[in-house]
CSV table of C-alpha atoms and ligand atoms in Angstrom, one decimal:
chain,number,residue,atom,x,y,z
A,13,UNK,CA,20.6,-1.2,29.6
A,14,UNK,CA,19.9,-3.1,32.9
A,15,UNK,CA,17.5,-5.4,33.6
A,16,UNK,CA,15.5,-3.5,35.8
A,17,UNK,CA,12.8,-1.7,34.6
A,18,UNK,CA,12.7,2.7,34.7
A,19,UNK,CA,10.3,2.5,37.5
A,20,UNK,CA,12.2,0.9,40.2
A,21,UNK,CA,15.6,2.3,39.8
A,22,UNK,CA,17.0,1.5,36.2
A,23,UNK,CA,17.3,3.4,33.3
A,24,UNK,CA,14.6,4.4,30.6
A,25,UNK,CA,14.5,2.3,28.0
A,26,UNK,CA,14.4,5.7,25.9
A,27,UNK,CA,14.6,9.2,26.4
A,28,UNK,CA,12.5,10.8,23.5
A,29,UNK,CA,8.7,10.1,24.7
A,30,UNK,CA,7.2,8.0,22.0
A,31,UNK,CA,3.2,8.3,21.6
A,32,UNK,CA,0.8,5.3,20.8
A,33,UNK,CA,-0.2,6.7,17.8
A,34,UNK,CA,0.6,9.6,15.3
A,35,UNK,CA,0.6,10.9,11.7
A,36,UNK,CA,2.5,10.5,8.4
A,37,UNK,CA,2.8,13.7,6.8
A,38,UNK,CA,5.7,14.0,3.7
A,39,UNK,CA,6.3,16.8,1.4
A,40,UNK,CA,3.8,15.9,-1.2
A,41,UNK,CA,1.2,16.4,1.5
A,42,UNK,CA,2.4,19.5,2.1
A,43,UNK,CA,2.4,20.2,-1.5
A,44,UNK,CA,-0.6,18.9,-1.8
A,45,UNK,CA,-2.4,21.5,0.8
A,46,UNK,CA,-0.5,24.4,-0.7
A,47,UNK,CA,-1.6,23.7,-4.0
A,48,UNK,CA,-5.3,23.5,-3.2
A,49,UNK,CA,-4.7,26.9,-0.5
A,50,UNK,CA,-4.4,28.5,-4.6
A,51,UNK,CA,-7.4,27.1,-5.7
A,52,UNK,CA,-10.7,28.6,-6.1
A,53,UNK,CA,-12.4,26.7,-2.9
A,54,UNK,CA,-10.5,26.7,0.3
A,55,UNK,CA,-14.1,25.8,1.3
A,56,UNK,CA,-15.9,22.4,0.5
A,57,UNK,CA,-15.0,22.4,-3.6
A,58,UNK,CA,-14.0,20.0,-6.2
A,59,UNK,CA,-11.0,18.5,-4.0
A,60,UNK,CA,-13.9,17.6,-1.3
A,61,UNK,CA,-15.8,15.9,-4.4
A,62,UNK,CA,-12.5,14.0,-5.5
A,63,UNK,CA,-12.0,13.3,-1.7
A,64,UNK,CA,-14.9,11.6,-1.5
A,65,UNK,CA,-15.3,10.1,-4.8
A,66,UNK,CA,-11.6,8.0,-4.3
A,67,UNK,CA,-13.0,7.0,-0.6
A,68,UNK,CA,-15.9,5.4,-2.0
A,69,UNK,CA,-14.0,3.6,-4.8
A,70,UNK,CA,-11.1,2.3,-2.0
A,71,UNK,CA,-14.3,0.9,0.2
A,72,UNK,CA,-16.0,0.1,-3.1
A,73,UNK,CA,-19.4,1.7,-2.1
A,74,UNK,CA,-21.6,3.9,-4.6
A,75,UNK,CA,-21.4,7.2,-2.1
A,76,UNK,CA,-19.3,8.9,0.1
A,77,UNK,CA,-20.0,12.2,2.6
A,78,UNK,CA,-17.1,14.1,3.9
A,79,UNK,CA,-17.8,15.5,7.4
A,80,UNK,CA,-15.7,17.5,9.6
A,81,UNK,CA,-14.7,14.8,11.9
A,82,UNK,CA,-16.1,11.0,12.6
A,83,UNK,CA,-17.9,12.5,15.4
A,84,UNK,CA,-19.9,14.7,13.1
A,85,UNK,CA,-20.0,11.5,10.5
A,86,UNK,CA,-21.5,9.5,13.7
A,87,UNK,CA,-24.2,12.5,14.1
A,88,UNK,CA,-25.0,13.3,10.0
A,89,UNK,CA,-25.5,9.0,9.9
A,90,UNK,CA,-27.7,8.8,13.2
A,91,UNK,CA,-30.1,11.9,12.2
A,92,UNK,CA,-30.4,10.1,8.8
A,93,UNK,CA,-31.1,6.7,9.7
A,94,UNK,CA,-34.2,8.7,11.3
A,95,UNK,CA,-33.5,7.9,15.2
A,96,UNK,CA,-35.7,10.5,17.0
A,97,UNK,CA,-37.2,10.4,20.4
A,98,UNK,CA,-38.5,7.0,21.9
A,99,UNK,CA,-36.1,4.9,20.2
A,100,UNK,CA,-33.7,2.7,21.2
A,101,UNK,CA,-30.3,2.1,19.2
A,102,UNK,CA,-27.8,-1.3,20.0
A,103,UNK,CA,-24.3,-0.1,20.9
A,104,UNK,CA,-21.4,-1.4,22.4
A,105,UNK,CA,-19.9,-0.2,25.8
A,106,UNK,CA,-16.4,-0.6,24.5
A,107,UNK,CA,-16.1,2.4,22.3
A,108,UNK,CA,-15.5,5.8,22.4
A,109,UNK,CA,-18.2,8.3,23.4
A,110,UNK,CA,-19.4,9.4,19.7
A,111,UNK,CA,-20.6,6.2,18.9
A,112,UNK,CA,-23.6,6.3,21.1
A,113,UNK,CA,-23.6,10.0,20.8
A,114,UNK,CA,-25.0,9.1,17.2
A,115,UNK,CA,-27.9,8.4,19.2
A,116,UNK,CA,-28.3,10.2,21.6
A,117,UNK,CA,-27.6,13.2,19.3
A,118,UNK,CA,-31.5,12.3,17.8
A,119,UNK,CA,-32.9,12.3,20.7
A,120,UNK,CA,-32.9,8.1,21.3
A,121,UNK,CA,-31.6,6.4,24.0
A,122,UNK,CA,-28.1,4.5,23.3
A,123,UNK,CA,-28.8,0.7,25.1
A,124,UNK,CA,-25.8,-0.8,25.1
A,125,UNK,CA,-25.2,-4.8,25.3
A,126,UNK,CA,-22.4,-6.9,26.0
A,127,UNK,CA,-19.4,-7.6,23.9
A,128,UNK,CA,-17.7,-11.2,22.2
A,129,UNK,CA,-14.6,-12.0,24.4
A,130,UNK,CA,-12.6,-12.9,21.7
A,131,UNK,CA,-13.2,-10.4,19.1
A,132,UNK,CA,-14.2,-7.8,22.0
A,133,UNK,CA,-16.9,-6.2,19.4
A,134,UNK,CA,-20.8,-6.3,19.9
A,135,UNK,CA,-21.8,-9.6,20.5
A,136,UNK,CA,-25.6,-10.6,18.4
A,137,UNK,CA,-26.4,-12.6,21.2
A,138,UNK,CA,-26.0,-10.0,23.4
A,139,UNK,CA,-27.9,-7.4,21.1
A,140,UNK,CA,-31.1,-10.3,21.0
A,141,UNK,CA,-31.7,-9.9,24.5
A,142,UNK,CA,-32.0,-6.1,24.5
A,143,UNK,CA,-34.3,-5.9,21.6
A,144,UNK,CA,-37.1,-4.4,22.2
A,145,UNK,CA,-40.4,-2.8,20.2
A,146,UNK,CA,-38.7,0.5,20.3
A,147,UNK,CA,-35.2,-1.2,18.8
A,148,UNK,CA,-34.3,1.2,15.5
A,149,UNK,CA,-30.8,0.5,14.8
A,150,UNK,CA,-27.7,-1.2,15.7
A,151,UNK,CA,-24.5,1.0,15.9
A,152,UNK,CA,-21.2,-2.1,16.3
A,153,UNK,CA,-18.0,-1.1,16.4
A,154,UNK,CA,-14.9,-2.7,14.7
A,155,UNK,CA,-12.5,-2.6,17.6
A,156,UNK,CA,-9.0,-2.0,16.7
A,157,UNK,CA,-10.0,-2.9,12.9
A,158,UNK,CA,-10.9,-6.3,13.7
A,159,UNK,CA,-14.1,-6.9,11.9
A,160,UNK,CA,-17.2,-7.4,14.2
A,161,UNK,CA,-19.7,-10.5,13.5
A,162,UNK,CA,-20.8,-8.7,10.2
A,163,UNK,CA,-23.1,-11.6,9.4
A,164,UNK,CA,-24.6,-12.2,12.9
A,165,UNK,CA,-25.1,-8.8,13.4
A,166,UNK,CA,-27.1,-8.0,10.2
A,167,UNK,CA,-29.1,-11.3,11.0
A,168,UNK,CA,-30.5,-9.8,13.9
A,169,UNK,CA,-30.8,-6.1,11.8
A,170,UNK,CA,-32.7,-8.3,9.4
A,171,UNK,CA,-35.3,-10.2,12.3
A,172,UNK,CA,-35.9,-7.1,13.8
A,173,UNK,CA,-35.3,-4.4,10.5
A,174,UNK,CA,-32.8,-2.1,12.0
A,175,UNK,CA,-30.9,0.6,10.5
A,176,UNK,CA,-27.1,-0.5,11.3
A,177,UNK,CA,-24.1,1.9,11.2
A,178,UNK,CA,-21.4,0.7,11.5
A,179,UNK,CA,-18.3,2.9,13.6
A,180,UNK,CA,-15.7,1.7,11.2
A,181,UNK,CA,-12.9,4.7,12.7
A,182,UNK,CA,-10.3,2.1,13.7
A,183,UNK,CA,-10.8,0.2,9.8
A,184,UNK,CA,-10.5,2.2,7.0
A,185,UNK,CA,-8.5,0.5,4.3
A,186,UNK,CA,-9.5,-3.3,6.0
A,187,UNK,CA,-11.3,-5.6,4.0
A,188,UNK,CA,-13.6,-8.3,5.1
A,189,UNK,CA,-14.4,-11.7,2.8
A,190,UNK,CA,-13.5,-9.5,-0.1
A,191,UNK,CA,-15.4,-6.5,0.7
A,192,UNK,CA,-14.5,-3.3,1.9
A,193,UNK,CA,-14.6,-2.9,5.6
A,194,UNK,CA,-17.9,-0.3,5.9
A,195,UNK,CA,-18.9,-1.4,2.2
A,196,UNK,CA,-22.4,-3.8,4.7
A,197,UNK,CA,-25.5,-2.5,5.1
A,198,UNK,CA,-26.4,0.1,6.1
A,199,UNK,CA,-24.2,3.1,6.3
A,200,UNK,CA,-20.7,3.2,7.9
A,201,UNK,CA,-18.4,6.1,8.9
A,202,UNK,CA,-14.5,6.7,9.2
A,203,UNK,CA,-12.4,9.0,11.1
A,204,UNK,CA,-9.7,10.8,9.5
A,205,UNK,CA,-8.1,12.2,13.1
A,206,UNK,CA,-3.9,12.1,13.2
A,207,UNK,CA,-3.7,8.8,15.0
A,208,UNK,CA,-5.9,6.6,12.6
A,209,UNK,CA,-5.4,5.0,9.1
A,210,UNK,CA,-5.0,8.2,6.9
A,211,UNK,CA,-5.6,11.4,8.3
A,212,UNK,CA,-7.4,15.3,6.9
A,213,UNK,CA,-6.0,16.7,10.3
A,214,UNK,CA,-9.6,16.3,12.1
A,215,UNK,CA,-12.1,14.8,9.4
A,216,UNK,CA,-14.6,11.9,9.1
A,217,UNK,CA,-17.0,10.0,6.5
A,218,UNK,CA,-20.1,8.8,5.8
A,219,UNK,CA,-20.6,6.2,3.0
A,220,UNK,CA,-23.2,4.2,1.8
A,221,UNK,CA,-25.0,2.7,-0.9
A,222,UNK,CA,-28.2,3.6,-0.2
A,223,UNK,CA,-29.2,6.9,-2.9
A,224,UNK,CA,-31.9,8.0,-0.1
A,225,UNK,CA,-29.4,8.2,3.0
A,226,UNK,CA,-26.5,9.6,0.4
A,227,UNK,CA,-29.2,12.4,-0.6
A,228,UNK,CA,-30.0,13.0,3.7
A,229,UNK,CA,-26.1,13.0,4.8
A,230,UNK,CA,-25.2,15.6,1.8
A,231,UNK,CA,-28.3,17.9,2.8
A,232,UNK,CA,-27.8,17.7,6.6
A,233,UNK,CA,-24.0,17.9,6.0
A,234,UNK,CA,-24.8,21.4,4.8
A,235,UNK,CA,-28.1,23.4,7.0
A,236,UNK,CA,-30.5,21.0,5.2
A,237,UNK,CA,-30.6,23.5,2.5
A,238,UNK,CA,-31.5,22.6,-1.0
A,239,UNK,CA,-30.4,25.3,-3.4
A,240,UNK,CA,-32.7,24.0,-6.4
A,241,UNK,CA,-36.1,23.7,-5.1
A,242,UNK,CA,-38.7,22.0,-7.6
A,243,UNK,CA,-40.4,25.6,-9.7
A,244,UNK,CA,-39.0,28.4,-8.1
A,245,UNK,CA,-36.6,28.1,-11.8
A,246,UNK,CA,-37.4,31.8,-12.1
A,247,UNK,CA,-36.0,33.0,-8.6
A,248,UNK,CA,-32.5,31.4,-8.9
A,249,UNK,CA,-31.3,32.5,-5.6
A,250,UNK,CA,-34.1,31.0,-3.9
A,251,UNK,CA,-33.0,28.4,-0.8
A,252,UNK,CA,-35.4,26.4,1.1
A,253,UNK,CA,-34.3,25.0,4.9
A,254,UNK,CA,-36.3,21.7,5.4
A,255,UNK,CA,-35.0,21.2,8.9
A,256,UNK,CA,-32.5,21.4,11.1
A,257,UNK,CA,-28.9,20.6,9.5
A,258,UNK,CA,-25.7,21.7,10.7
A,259,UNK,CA,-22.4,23.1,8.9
A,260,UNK,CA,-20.2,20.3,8.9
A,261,UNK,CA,-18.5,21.1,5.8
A,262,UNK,CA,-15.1,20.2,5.5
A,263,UNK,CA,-12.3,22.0,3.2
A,264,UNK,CA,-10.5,21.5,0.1
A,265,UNK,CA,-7.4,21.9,2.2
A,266,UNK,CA,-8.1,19.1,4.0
A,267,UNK,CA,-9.4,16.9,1.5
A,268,UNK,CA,-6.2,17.5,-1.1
A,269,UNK,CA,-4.3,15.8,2.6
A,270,UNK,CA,-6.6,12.9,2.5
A,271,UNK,CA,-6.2,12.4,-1.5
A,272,UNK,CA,-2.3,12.6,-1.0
A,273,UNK,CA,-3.0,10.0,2.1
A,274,UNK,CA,-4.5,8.0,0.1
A,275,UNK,CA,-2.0,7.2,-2.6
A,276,UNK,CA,0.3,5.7,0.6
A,277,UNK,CA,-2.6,3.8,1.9
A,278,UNK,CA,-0.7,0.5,1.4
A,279,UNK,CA,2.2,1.4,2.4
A,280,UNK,CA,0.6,3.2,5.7
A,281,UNK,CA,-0.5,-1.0,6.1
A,282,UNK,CA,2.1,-2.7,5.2
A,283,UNK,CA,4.2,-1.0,7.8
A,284,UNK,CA,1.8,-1.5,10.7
A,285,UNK,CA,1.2,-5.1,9.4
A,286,UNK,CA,5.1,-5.4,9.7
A,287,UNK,CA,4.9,-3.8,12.9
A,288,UNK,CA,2.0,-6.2,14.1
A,289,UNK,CA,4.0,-9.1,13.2
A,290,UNK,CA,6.9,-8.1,15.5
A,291,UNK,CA,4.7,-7.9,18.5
A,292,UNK,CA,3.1,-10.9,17.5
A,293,UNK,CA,6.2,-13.0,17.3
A,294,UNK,CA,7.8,-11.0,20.6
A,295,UNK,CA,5.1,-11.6,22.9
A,296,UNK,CA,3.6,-15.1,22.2
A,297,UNK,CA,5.7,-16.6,24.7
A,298,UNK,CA,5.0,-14.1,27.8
A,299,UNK,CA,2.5,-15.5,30.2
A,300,UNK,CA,-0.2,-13.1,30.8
A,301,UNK,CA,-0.1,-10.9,27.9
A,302,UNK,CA,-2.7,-11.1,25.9
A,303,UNK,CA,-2.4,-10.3,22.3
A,304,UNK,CA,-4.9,-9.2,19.9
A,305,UNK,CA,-7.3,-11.6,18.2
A,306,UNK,CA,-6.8,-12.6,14.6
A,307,UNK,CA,-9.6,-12.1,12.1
A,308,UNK,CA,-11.5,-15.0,9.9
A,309,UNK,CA,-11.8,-13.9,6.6
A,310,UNK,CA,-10.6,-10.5,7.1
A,311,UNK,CA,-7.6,-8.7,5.7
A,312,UNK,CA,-8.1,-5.9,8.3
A,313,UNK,CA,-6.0,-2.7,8.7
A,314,UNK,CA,-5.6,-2.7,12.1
A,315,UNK,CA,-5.9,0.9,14.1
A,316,UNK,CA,-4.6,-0.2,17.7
A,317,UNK,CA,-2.9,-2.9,19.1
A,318,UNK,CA,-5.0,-3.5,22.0
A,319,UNK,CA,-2.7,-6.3,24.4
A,320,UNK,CA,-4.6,-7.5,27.5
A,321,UNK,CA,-2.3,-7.8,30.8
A,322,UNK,CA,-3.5,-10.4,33.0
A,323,UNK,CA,-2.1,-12.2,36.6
A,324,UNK,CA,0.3,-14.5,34.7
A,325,UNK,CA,1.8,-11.5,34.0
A,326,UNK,CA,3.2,-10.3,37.3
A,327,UNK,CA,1.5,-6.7,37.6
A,328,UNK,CA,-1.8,-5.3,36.7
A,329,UNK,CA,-2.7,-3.2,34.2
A,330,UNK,CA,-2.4,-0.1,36.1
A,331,UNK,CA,1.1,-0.5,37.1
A,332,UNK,CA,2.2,-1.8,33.9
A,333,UNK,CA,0.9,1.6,32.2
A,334,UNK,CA,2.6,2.9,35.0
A,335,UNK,CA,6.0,1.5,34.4
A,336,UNK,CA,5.7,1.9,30.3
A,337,UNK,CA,5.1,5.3,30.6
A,338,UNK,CA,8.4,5.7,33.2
A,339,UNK,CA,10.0,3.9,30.1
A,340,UNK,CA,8.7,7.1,27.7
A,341,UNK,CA,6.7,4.6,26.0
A,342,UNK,CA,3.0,6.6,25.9
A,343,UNK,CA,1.1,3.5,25.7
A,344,UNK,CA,-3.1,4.6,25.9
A,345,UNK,CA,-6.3,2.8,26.9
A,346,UNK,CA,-9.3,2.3,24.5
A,347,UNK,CA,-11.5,2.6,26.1
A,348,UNK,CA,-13.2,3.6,29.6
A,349,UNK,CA,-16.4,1.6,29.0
A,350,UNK,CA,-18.9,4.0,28.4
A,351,UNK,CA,-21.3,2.7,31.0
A,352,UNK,CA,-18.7,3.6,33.7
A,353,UNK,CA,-19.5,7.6,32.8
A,354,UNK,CA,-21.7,10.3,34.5
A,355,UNK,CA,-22.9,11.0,31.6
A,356,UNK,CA,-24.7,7.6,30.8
A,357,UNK,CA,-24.8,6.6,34.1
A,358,UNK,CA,-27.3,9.7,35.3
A,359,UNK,CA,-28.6,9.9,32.1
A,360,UNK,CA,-29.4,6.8,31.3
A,361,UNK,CA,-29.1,4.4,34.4
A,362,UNK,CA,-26.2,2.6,33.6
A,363,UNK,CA,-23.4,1.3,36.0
A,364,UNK,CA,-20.5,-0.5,36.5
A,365,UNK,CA,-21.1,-4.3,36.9
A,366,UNK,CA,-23.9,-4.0,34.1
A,367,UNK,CA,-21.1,-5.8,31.1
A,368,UNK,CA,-19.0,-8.4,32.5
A,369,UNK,CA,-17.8,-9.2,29.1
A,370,UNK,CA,-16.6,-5.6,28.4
A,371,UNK,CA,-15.4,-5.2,32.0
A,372,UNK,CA,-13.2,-8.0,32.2
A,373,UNK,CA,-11.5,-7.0,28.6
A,374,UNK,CA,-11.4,-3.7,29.7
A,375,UNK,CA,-8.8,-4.2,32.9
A,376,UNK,CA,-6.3,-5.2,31.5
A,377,UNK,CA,-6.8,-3.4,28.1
A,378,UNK,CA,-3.6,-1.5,27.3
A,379,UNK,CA,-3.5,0.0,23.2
A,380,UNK,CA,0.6,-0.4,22.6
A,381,UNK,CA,2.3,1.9,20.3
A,382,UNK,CA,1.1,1.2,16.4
A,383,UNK,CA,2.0,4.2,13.8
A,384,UNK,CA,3.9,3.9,10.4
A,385,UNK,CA,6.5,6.2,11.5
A,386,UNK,CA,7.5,4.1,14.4
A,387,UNK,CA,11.0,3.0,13.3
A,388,UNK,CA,12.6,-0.5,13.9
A,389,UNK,CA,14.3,1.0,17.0
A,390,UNK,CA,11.0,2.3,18.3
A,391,UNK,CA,9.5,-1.0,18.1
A,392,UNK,CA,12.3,-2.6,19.7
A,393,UNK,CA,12.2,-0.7,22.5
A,394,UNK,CA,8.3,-1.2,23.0
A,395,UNK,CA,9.5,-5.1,23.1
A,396,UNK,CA,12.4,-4.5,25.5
A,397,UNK,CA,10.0,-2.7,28.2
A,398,UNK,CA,7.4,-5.3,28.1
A,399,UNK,CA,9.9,-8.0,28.2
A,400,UNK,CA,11.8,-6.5,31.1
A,401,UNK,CA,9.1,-5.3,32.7
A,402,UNK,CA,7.7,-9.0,33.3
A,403,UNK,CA,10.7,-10.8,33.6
A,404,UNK,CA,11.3,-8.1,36.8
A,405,UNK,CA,7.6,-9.3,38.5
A,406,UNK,CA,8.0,-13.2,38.0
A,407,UNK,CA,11.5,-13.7,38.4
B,516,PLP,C1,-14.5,4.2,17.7
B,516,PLP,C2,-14.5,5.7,17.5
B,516,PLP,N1,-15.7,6.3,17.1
B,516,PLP,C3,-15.7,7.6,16.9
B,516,PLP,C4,-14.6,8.4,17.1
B,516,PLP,C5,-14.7,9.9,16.9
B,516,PLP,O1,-13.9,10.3,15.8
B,516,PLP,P1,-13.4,11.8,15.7
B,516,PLP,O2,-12.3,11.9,16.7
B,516,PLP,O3,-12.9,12.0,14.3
B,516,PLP,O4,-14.5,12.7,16.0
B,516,PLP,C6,-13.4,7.9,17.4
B,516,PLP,C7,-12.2,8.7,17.6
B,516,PLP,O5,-11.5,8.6,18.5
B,516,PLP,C8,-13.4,6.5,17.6
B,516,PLP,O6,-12.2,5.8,18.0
């Protein structure tokens, strides 16, 4: 291999493309999908129960909800905290769209307030200043699996008594000062899509401890429908709709994946923790690569590694995804901050220039490959292209 990087004349560091992210899937979770395809339920059944039952046990929270995606879990969580018009709900800009979508989905506006430069997750200061007397909830999201400020956070939740859900998608599995990541107040969700910790195919959860919420996720999971209304025991077909729920039932198929998932979740850990380490130890001495922060307290299981590319560097952020991607090396972003959209922006009067925090993480935010089926070979390459690539722009 030369020393001169795909992109201006030398060869790829690889030829196969390799993506940032991607699933595990052995023969047992085959066998596992085939075996609940003969079961009674191919719809939500007694897999979906077991499902949930080992998801609440491995967060160590009394209830678990299995929705169709964490999109879904993000609505069922929003519309059960009780956000409804003339509310105002706490988010963070750097996230993916669902997040506020839990609530703008119940009609509230999504306020969104500056993120911690270190941690890049929603900073309490930050969420002080936008409180107002139409504040119902905060919504922070662990980026990349690193914990947010859990206990500053729920101090402001407590001043102010807000409903918090917390966007745990990148942190299933994590733990934080002994607890399960998503075990805090007041719900959390997960998503199970290909690219993150375990995967259903598409899937997502709910969990909480609260008996009240649990009750309002199951029965807005499923048309907000109760089957056993209080005396009507003589009509036993009788159904009662109490409001508007959705079908966001998920299937045995797809829960007998996650239980197989589930039995590698350590291993699915270990190997990006191993992963992790290599990166770390490869890129602490390049100037102007940023790499992620390390959690306090935290035993996290880390969904991305997010790397920041600044000056030092030798190239900006565009051209080094530019010149990884010549390389076949599908490296991603995470994320355009959501105030930068049309849809917040004309909806809601946001622009770009409102987060300086989340802006200046954001340029030179680049998520690098990070998926337990990335062999030793595939991470070495990863190393090469970033090594080569900035030796080429500072020599
Ligand atoms: C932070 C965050 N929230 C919510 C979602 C939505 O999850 P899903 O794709 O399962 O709907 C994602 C997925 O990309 C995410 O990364």
């Amino acid at each position: 291999m030369t020393d001169t990087p795909a992109r201006y004349g030398g060869d790829t560091v690889r030829t196969e493309m390799l993506g940032y992210g991607g699933q595990s899937i052995t023969e047992q979770d085959k066998e596992a999908v085939a075996e609940a395809l003969d079961g009674d339920y191919i719809t939500r059944g007694p897999t979906v129960e077991a499902f949930e039952e080992r998801v609440a046990d491995v967060v160590g929270v009394e209830h678990a909800i299995a929705t169709t995606s964490g999109t879904t879990a993000l609505h069922l969580a929003g519309r059960a905290a009780g956000f409804g018009e003339g509310d105002e709900v706490i988010t963070t800009p750097l996230t993916f769209a669902s997040t506020a979508h839990a609530a703008t989905y119940a009609g509230a506006k999504p306020v969104f307030a500056d993120i911690e430069r270190e941690r890049r997750t929603l900073d309490p200061e930050a969420v002080q200043e936008q409180i107002t007397e139409n504040t119902a909830g905060l919504i922070p999201m662990h980026y990349g699996g690193h914990p947010a400020d859990i206990e500053g956070l729920l101090d402001v939740a407590d001043d102010h008594d807000l409903t918090v859900i917390w966007d745990a998608c990148h942190g299933f599995g994590g733990t934080w000062n002994g607890e399960g990541l998503g075990a805090q107040r007041d719900m959390a969700i997960f998503s199970f899509h290909p690219v993150k910790n375990i995967t259903t195919g598409e899937g997502g959860m709910v969990i909480t401890d609260d008996d009240y919420l649990a009750k309002r996720l199951r029965r807005l999971r499923s048309f907000d429908m109760d089957y056993d209304p209080v005396g009507h025991a003589d009509e036993p077909w009788y159904q009662v709709v109490e409001g508007e729920g959705y079908n966001y039932n998920v299937t045995d198929m797809q829960a007998a994946l996650g239980l197989a998932q589930l039995d590698r979740l350590e291993d699915f850990k270990a190997r990006r923790d191993e992963i992790i380490d290599r990166y770390d130890d490869a890129f602490a001495g390049i100037s102007g690569l940023r790499t992620p922060p390390i959690a306090e307290d935290a035993d996290p299981f880390y969904h991305l590694y997010a790397v920041e590319i600044r000056e030092e560097f030798g190239c900006d952020r565009s051209e080094f995804v530019k010149a990884m991607h010549d390389e076949n090396i599908g490296v991603q972003v995470h994320y355009v901050p959501l105030h930068y959209h049309p849809f917040f922006q004309d909806e809601y009067g946001y622009e770009k220039g409102d987060f300086a925090v989340a802006e200046e993480v954001y340029d030179g935010l680049v998520s690098l490959p990070l998926f337990p089926e990335m062999t030793t070979s595939d991470v070495e390459d990863v190393v090469a292209a970033v090594r080569r690539l900035h030796v080429y722009h500072t020599k």
